[in-house]
Coordinates of C-alpha atoms in Angstrom, one line a residue:
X295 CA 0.0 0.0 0.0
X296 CA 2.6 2.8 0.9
X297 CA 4.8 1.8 -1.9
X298 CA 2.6 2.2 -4.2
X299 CA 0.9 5.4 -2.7
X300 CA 4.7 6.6 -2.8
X301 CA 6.0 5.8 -6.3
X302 CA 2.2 7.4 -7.4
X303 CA 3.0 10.6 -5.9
X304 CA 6.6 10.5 -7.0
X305 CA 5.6 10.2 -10.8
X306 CA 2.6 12.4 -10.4
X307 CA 5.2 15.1 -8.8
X308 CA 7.5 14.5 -11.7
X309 CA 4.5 14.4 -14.1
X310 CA 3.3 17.6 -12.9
X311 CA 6.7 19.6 -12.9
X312 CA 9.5 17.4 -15.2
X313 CA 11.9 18.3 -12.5
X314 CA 14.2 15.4 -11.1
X315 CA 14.7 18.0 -8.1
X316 CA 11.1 17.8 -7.1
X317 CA 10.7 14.2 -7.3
X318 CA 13.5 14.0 -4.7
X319 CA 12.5 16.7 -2.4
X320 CA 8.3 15.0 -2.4
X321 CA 10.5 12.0 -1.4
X322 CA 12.3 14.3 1.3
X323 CA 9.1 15.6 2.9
X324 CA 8.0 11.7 3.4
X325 CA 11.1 10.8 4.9
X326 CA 10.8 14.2 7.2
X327 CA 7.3 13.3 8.5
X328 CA 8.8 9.4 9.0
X329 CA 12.3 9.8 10.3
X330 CA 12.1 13.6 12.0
X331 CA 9.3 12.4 14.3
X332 CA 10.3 9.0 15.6
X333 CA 10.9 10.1 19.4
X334 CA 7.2 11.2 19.1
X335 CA 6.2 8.1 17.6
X336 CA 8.1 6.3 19.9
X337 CA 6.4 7.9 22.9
X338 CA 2.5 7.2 20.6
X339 CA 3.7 3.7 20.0
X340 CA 4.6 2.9 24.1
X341 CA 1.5 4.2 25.4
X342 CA -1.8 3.4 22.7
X343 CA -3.3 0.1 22.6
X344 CA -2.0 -1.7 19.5
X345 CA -5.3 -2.5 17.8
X346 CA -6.1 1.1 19.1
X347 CA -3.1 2.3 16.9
X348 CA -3.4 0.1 14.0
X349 CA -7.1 1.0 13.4
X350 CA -6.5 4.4 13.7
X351 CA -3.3 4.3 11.2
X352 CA -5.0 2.2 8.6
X353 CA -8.0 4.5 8.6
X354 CA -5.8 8.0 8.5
X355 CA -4.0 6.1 5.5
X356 CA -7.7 5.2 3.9
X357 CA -8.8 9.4 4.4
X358 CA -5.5 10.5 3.2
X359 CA -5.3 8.5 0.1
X360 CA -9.4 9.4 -0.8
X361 CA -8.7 12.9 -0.1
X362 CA -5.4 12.7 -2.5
X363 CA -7.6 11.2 -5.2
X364 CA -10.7 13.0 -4.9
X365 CA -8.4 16.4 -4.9
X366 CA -6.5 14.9 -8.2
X367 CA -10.4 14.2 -9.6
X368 CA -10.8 17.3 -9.5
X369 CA -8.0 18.4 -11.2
X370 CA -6.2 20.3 -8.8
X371 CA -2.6 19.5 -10.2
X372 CA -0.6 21.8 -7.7
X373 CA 2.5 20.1 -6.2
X374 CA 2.0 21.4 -2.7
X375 CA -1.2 19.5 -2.4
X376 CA 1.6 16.2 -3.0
X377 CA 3.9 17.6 -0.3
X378 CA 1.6 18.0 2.5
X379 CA 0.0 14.5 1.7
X380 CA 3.6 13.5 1.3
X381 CA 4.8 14.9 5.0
X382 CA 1.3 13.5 6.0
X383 CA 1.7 10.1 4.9
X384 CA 4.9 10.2 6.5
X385 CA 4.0 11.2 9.9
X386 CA 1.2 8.5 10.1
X387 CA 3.7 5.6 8.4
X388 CA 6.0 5.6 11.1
X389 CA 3.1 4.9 13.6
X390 CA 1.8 2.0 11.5
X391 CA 4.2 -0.5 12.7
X392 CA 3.1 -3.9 12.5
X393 CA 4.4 -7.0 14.2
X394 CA 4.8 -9.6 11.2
X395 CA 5.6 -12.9 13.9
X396 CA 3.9 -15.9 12.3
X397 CA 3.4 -18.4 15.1
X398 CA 3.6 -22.0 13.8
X399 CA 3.3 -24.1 17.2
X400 CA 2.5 -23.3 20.3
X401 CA 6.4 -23.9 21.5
X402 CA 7.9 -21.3 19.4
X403 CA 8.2 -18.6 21.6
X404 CA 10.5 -16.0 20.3
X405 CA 7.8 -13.2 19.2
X406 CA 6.4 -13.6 22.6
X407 CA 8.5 -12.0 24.2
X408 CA 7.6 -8.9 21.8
X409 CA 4.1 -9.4 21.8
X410 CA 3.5 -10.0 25.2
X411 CA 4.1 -8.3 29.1
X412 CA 4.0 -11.8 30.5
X413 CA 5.3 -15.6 29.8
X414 CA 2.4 -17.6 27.9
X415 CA 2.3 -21.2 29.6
X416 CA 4.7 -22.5 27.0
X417 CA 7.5 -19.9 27.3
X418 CA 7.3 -20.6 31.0
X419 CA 7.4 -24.3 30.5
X420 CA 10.4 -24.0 27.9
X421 CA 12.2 -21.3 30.5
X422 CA 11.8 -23.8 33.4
X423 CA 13.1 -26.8 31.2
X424 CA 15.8 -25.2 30.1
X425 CA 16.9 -23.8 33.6
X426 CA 16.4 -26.9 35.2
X427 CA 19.0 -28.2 32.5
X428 CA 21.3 -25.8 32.9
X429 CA 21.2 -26.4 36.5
X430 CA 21.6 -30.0 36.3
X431 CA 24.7 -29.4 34.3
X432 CA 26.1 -27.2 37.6
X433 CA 25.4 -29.5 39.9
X434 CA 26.6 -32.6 37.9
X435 CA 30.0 -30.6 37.3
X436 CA 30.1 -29.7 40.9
X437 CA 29.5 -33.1 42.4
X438 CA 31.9 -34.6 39.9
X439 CA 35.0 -32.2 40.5
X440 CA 33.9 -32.5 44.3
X441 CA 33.4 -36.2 44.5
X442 CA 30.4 -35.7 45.8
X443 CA 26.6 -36.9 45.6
X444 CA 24.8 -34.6 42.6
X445 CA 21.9 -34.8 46.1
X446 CA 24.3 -33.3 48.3
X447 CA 25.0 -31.0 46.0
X448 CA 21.8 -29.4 45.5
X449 CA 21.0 -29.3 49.3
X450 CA 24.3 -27.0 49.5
X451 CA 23.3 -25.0 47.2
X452 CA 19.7 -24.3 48.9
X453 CA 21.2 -24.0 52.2
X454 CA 22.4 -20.7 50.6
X455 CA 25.7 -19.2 50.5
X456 CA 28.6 -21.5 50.7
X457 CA 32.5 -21.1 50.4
X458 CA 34.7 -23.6 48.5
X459 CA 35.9 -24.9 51.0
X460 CA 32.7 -25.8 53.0
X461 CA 31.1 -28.0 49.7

């Protein structure tokens, strides 16, 4: 959708005026509405509800794009109309950011950690599996450099701090 809303207004600009300069500076307002406010977007992105935020992008995007056609229906060829929708456009592409994490199986837990403020039941079972591993490993090295029981082991280690010298 914006790619083709941007290379549209890119070759109406150059349409319209012939000038290679033009074309770049249409793409130079876009970029200033999408790069020059990302702290702001930033701040917009941390505290609106997601779906909150991507119905409201999607439908600013809709209005713009009517509005652009309905004022180049019209014929109204004048390249500031493409600027401000360019610099428009811009400003409401940066907040339109989408998380694109496909989730095959239930197990596969990497985008959860984006998508979500707390461990689903599966990332907590995977966490806890693979801590208790890695903790079997520690005691198992412990015991056998100690020459000890892996079960004494363990019952040092929740007794709490110990030195060296007293495993």
């Amino acid at each position: 959708g914006m790619w083709v809303q941007q290379v549209t207004m890119s070759w109406l600009v150059y349409d319209i005026t012939g000038s290679g300069a033009m074309l770049g500076a249409v793409n130079v307002a876009r970029a200033v509405g999408t790069v020059g406010l990302s702290p702001v977007a930033g701040v917009v992105i941390d505290r609106v509800p997601r779906r909150t935020l991507m119905l409201s992008t999607a439908a600013w995007l809709f209005v713009l794009s009517i509005v652009l056609s309905a004022v180049l229906f019209a014929g109204e060829r004048a390249v500031w109309y493409l600027f401000a929708f360019a610099f428009l456009g811009g400003v409401w592409e940066k907040l339109d950011i989408e998380m694109q994490v496909v989730k095959i199986r239930e197990y596969k837990t990497f985008g959860d950690m984006l998508a979500n403020k707390e461990m689903t039941p599966y990332h907590r079972e995977m966490a806890d599996s693979l801590l208790d591993s890695m903790y079997a490993q520690v005691v198992d090295g412990i015991a056998a450099q100690r020459q000890l029981e892996p079960a004494a082991v363990r019952a040092a280690i929740d007794a709490g701090p110990a030195t060296p010298d007293e495993l």
